[in-house]
mmCIF file of C-alpha atoms and ligand atoms in Angstrom:
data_model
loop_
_atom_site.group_PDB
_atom_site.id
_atom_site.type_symbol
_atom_site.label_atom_id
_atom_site.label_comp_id
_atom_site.label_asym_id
_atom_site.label_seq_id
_atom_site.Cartn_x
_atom_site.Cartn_y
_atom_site.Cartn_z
ATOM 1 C CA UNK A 1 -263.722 -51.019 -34.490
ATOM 2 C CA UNK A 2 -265.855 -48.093 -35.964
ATOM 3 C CA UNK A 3 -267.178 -46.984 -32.338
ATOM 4 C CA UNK A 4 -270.215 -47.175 -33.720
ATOM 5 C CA UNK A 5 -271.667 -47.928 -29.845
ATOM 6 C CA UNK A 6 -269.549 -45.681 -28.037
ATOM 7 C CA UNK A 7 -271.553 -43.907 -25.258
ATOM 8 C CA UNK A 8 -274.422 -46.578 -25.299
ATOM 9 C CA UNK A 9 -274.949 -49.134 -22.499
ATOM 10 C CA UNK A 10 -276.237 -52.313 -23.559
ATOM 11 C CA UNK A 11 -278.044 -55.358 -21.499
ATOM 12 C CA UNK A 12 -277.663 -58.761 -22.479
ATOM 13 C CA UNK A 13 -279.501 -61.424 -20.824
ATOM 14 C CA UNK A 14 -277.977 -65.243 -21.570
ATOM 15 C CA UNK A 15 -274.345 -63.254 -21.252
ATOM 16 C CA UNK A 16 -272.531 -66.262 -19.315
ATOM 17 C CA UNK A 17 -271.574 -68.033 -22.860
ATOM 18 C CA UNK A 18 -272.796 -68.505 -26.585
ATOM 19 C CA UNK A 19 -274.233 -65.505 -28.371
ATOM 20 C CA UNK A 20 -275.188 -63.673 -25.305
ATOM 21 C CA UNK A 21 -270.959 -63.574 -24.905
ATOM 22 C CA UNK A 22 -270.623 -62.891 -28.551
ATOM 23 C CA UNK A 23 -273.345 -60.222 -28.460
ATOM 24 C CA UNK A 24 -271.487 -58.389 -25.067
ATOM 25 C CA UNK A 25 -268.074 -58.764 -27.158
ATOM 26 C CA UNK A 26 -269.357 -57.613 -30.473
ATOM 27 C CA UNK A 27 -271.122 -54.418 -28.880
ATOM 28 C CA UNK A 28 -268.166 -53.612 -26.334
ATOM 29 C CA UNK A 29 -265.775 -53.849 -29.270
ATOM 30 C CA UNK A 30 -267.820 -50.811 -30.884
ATOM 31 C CA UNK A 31 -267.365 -49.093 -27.964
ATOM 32 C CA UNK A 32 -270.573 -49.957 -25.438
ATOM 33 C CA UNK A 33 -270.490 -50.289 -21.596
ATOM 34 C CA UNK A 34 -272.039 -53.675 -20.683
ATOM 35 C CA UNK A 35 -274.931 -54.743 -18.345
ATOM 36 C CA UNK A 36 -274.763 -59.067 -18.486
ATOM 37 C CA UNK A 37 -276.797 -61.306 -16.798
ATOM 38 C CA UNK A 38 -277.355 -64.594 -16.375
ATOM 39 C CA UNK A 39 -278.968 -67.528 -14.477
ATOM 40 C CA UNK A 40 -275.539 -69.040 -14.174
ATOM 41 C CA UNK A 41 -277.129 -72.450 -12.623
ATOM 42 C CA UNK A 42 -278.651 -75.613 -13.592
ATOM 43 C CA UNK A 43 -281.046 -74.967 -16.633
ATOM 44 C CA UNK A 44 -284.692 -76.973 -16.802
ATOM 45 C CA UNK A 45 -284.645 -80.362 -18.524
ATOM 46 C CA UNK A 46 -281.557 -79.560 -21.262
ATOM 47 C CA UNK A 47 -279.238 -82.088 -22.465
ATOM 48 C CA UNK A 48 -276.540 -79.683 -22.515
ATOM 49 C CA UNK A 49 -274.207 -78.288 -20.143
ATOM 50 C CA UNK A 50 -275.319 -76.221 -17.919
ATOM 51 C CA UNK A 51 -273.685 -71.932 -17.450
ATOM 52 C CA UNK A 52 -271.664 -71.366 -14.229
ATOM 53 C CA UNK A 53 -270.864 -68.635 -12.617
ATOM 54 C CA UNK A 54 -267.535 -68.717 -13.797
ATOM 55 C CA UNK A 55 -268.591 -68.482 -17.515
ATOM 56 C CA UNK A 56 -270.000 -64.768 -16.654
ATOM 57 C CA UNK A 57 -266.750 -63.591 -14.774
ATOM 58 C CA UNK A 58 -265.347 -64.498 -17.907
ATOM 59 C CA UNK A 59 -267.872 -62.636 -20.080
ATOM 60 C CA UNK A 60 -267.537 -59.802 -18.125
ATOM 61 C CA UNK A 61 -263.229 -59.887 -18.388
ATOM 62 C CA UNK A 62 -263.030 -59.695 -21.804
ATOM 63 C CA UNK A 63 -265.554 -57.107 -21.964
ATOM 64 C CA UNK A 64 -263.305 -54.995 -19.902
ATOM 65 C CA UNK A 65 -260.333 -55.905 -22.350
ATOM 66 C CA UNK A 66 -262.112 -54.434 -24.930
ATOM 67 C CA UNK A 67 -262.263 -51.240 -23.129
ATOM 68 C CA UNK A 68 -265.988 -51.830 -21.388
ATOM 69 C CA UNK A 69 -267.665 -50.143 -18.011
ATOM 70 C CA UNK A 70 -269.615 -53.916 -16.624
ATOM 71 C CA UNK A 71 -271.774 -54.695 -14.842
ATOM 72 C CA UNK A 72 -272.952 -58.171 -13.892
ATOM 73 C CA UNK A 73 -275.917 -59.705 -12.366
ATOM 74 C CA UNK A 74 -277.037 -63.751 -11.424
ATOM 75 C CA UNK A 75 -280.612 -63.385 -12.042
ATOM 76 C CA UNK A 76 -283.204 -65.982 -13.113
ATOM 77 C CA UNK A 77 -285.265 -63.754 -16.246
ATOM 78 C CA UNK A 78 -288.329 -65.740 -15.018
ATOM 79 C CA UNK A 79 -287.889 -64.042 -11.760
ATOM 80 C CA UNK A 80 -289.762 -60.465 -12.527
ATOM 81 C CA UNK A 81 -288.636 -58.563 -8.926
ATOM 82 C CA UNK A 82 -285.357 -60.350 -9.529
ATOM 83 C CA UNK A 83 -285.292 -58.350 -12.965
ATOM 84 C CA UNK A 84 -285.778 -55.028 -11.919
ATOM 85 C CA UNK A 85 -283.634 -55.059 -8.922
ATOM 86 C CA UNK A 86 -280.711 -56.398 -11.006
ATOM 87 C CA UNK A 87 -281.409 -54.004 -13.886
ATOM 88 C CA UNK A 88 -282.171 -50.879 -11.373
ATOM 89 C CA UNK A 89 -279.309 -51.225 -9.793
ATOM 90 C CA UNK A 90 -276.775 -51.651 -13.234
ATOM 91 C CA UNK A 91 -278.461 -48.439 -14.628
ATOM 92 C CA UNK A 92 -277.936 -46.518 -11.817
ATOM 93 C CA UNK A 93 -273.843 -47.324 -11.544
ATOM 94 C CA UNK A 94 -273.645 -47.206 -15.174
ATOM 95 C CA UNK A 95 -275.856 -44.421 -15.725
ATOM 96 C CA UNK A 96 -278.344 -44.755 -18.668
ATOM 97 C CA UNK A 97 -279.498 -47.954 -20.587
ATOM 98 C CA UNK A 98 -279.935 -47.534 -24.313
ATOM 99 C CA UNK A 99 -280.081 -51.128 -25.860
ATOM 100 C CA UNK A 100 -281.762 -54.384 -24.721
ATOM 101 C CA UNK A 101 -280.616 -57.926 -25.881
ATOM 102 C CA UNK A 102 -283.188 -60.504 -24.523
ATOM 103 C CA UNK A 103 -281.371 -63.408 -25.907
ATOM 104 C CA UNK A 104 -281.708 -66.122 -22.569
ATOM 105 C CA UNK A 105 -283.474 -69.158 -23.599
ATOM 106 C CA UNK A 106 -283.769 -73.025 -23.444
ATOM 107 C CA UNK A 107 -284.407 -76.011 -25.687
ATOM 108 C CA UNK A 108 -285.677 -79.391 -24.890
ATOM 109 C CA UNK A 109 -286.549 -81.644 -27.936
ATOM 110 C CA UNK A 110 -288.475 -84.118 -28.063
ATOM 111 C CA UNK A 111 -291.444 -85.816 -30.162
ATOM 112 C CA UNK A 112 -294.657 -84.209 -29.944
ATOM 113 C CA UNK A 113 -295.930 -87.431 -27.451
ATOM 114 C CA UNK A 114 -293.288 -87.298 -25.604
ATOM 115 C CA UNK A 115 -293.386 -84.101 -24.612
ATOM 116 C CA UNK A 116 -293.640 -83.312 -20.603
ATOM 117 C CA UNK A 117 -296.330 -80.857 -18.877
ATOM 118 C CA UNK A 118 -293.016 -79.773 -17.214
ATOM 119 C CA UNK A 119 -291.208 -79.163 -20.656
ATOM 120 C CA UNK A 120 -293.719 -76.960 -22.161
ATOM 121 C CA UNK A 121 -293.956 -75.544 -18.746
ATOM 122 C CA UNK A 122 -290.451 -74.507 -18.401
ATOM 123 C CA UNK A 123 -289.857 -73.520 -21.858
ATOM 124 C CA UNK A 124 -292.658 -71.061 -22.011
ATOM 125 C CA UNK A 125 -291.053 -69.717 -18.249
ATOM 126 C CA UNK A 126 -287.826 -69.090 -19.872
ATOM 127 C CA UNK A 127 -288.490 -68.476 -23.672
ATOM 128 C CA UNK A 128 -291.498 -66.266 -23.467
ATOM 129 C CA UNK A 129 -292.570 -65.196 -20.130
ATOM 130 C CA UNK A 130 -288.449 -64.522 -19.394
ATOM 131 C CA UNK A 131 -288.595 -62.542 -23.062
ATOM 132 C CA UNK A 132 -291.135 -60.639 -21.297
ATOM 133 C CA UNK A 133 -289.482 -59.721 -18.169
ATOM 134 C CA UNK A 134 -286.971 -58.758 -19.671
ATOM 135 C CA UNK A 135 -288.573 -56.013 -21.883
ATOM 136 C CA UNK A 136 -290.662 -54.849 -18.477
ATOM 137 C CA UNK A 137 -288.034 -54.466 -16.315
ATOM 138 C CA UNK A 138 -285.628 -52.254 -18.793
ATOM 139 C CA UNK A 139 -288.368 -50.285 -21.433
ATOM 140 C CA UNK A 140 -288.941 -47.798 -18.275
ATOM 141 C CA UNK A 141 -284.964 -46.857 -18.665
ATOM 142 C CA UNK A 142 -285.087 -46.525 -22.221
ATOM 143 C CA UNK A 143 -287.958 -44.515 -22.323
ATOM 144 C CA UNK A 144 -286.240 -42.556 -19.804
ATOM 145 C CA UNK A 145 -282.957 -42.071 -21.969
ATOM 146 C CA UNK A 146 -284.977 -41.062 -24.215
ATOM 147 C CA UNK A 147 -285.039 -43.854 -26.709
ATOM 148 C CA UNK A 148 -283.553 -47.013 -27.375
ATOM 149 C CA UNK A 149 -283.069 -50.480 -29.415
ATOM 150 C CA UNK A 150 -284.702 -53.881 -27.943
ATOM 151 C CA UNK A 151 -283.527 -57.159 -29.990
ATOM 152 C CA UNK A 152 -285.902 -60.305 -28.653
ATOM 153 C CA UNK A 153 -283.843 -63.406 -29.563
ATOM 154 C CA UNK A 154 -285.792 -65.455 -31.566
ATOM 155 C CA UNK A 155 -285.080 -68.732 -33.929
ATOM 156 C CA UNK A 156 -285.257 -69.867 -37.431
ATOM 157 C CA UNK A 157 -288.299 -71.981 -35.418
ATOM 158 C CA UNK A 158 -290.270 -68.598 -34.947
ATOM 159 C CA UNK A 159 -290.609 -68.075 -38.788
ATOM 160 C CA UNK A 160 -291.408 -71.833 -39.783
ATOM 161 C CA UNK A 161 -292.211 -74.668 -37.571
ATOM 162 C CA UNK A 162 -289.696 -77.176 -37.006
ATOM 163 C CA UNK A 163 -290.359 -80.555 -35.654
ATOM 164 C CA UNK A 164 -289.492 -82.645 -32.811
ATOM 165 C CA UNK A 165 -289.710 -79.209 -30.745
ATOM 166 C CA UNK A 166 -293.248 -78.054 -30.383
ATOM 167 C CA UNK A 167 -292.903 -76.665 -26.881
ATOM 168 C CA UNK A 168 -289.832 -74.266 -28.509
ATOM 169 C CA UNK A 169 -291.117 -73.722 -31.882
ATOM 170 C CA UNK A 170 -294.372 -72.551 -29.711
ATOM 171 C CA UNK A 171 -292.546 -70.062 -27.555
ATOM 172 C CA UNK A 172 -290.385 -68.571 -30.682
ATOM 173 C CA UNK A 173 -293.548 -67.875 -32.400
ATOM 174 C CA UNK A 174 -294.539 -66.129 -29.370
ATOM 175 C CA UNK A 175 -291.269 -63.947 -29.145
ATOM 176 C CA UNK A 176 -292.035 -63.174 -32.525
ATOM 177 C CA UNK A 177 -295.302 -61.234 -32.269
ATOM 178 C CA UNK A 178 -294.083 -60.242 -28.465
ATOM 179 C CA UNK A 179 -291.759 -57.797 -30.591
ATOM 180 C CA UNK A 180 -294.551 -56.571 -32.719
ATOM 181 C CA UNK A 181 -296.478 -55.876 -30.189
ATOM 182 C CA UNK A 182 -293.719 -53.955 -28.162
ATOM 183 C CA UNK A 183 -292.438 -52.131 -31.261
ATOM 184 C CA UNK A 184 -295.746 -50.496 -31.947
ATOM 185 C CA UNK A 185 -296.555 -49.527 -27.845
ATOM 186 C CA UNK A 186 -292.944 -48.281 -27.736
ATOM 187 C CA UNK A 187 -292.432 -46.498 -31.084
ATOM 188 C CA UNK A 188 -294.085 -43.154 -29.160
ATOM 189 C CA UNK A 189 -290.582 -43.417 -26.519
ATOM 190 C CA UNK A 190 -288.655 -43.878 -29.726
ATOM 191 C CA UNK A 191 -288.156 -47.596 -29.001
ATOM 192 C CA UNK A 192 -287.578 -49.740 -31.626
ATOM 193 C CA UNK A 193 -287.887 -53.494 -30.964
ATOM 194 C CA UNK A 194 -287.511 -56.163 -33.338
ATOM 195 C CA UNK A 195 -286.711 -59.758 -33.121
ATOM 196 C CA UNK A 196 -283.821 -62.261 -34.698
ATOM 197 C CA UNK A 197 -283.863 -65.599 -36.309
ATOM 198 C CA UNK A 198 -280.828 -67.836 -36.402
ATOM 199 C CA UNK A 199 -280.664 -71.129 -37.994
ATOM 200 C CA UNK A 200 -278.302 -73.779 -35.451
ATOM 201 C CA UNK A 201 -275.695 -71.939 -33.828
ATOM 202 C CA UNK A 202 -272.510 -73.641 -32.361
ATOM 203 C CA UNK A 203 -273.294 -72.860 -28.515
ATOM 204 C CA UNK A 204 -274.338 -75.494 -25.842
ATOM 205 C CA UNK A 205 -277.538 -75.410 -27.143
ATOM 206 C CA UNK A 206 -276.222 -77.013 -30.451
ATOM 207 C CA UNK A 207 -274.138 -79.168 -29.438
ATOM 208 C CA UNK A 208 -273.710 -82.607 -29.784
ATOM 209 C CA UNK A 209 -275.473 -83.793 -26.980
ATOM 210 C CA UNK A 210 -278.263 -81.434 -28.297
ATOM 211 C CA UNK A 211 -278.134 -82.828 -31.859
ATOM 212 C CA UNK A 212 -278.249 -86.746 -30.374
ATOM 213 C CA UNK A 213 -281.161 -85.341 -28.937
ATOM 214 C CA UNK A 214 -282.623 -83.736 -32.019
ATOM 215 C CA UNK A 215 -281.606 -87.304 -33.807
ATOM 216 C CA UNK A 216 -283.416 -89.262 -31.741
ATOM 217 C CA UNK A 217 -286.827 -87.656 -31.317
ATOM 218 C CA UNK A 218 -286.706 -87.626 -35.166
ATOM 219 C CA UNK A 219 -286.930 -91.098 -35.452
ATOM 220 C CA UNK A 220 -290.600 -90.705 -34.868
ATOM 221 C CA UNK A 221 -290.804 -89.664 -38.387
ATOM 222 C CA UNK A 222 -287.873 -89.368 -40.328
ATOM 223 C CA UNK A 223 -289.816 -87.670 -43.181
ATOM 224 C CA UNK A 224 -289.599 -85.064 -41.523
ATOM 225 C CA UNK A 225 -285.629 -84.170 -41.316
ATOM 226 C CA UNK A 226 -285.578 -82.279 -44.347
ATOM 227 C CA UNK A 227 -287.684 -79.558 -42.427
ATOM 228 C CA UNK A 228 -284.056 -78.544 -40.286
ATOM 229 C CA UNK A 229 -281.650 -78.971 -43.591
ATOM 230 C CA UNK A 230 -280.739 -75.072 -44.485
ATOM 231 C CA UNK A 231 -280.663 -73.500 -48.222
ATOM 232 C CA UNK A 232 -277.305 -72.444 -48.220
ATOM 233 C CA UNK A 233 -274.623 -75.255 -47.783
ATOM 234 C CA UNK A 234 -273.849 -75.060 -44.145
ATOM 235 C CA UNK A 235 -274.580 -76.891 -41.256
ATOM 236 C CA UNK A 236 -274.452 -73.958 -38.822
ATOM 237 C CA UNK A 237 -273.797 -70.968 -37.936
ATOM 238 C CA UNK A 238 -271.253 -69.064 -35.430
ATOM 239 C CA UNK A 239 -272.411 -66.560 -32.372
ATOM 240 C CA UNK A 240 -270.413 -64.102 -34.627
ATOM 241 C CA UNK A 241 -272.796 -64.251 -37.759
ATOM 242 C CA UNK A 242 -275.854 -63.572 -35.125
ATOM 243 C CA UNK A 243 -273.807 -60.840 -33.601
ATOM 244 C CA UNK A 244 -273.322 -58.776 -36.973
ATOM 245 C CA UNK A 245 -277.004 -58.896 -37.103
ATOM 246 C CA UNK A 246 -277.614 -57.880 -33.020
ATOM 247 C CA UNK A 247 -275.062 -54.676 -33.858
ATOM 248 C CA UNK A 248 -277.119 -53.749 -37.103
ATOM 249 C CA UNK A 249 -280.034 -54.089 -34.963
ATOM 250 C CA UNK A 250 -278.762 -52.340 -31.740
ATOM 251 C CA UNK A 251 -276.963 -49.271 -33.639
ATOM 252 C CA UNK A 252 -278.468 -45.851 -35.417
ATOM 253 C CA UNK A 253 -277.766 -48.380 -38.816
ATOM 254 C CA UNK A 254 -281.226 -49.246 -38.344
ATOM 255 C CA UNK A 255 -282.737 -46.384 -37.271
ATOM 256 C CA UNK A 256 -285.809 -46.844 -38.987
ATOM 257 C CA UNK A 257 -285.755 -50.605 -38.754
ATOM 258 C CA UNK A 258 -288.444 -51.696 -36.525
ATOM 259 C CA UNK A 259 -291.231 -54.532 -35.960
ATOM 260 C CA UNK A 260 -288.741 -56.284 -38.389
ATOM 261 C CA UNK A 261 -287.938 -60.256 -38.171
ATOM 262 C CA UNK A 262 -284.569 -60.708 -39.500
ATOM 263 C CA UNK A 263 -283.318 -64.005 -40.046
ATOM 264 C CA UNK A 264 -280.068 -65.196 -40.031
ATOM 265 C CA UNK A 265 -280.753 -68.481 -41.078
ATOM 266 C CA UNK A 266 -279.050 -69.438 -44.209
ATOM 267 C CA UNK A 267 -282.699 -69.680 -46.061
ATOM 268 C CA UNK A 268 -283.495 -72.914 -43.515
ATOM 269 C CA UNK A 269 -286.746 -70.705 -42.898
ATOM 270 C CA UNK A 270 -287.984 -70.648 -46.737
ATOM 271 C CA UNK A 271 -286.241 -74.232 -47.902
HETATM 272 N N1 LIG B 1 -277.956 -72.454 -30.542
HETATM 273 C C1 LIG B 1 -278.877 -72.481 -31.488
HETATM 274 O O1 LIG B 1 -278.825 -73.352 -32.385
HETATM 275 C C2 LIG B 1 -279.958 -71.430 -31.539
HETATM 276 C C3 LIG B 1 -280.636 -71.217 -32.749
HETATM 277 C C4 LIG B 1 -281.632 -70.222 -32.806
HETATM 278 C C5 LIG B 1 -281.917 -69.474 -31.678
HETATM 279 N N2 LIG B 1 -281.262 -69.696 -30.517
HETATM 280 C C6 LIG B 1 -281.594 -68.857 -29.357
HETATM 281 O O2 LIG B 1 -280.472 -68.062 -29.035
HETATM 282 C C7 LIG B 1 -280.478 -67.742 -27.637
HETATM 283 C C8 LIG B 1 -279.118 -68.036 -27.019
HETATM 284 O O3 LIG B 1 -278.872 -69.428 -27.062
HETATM 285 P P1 LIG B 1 -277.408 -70.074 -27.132
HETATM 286 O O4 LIG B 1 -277.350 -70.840 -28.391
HETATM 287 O O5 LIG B 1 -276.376 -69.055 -26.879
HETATM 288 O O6 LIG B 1 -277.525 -71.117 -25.918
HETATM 289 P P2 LIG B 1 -276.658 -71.316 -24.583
HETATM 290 O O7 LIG B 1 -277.335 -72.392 -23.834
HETATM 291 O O8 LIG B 1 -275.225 -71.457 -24.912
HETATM 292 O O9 LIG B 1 -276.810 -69.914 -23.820
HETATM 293 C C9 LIG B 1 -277.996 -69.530 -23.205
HETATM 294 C C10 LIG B 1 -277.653 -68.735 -21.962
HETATM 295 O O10 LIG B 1 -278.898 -68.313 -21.378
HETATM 296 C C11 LIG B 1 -278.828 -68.542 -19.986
HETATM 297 N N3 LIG B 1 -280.172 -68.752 -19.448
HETATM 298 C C12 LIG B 1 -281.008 -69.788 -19.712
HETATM 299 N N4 LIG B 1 -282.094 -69.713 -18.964
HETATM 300 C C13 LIG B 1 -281.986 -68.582 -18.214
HETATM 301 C C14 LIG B 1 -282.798 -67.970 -17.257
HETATM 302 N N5 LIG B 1 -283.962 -68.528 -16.873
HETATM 303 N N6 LIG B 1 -282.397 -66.805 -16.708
HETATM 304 C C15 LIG B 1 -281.216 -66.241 -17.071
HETATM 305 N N7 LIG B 1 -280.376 -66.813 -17.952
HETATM 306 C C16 LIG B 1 -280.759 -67.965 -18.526
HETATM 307 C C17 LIG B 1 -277.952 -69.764 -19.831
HETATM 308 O O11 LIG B 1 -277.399 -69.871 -18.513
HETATM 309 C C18 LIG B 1 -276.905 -69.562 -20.906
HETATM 310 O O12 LIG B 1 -275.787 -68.858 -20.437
HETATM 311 C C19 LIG B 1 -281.636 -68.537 -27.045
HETATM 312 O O13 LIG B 1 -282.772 -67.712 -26.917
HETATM 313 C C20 LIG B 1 -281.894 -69.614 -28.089
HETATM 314 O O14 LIG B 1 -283.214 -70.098 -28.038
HETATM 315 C C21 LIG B 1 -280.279 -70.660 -30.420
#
């Protein structure tokens, strides 16, 4: 621990497990007090597992371990009101909010025909308009502290399309230029907002129910598997590798660093 966060508070959204956990641990660790939310209920069409609340008690036990102030919240990101009650009401016990991790999201594969009105539906809710949400309920407290870091959580599938997931590969792309767009609007508060890019990550969302998933919509054309295989020789990632990045992101490290896409991918994106 370098302390590198100390005297920063830091809101995660997706907090309950995965990298949203990892993110919360990785930031406390360096010395930040915590603001973690999540839906903790039964996510939109997912093969996977869904978060309880459970999951964000436990988030929010180890943050205190590592020596954390937290604050938790059960809050739907597509919910707006929701949002800024949940986010007022952190900021005021913990006192400022400097650093924004919208990392919440959802991820329903399936062939491009197959493919629901409801699907696209609730993975723009989540993925984009949630993304959104996020940055307009909290960008009023950074601007009043004075300045601050927003990360937008996006995927390897925001940089280069990947198949069998049009609906996700849609929203990323979206999340993508969302930052862009924030990052120039906010530089003025001393904002800086940039976005991330993981390759597959070993959370719920890559797990093997996910991958049987992934397997079977690719069946449609099998061509087409190459598109997921990444450069370097590993099949994954951990929530650790994307939370290096998150604290590079969310620290004075990068001080100049904004409007940036940085991908931890392991090259998937240029392969
Ligand atoms: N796992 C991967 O392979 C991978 C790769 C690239 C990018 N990502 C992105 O990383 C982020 C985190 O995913 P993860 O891998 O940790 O998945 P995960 O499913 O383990 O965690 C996501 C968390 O977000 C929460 N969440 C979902 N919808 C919500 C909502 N409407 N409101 C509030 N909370 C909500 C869930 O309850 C869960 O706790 C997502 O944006 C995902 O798209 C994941």
């Amino acid at each position: 621990m370098t302390g590198v966060m100390n005297g920063k508070v830091v809101l995660v959204t997706g907090a309950a497990r995965g990298q949203g956990r990892a993110h919360v641990l990785r930031m406390a660790g360096e010395g930040a007090d915590v603001i973690a939310l999540d839906l903790c209920g039964q996510l939109p069409g997912v093969a996977y597992k869904s978060a309880e609340p459970t999951d964000l008690d436990e988030t929010a036990e180890l943050a205190r371990e590592a020596g954390a102030h937290v604050r938790t919240a059960v809050v739907d990101v597509r919910d707006l009101a929701g949002m800024h009650a949940a986010v007022a009401s952190a900021v005021v016990d913990l006192g400022r909010l400097d650093v924004v991790v919208a990392n919440a999201g959802i991820c329903i594969p399936r062939a491009w025909d197959q493919v629901t009105e409801q699907e696209f539906e609730d993975t723009m809710g989540v993925n984009v308009r949630g993304t959104w949400n996020t940055v307009m309920a909290t960008a009023p407290h950074l601007v009043a502290a004075g300045g601050g870091s927003i990360v937008l959580m996006s995927s390897s599938a925001g940089l280069k399309a990947q198949p069998f997931m049009i609906p996700y590969t849609t929203s990323k792309f979206a999340v993508r230029g969302m930052a862009k767009g924030f990052a120039a609007e906010l530089a003025r508060y001393h904002i800086r907002v940039n976005s991330v890019h993981p390759t597959g990550v070993d959370t719920a969302m890559g797990s093997r129910a996910m991958l049987a998933q992934v397997a079977k919509a690719s069946m449609a054309d099998p061509r087409l598997r190459g598109m997921l295989v990444n450069m370097q020789p590993v099949d994954g990632i951990t929530t650790e590798d994307v939370a290096d990045a998150v604290l590079f992101l969310a620290s004075d490290a990068s001080k100049y660093v904004t409007a940036h896409e940085l991908a931890v991918d392991a090259g998937v994106s240029e392969f």
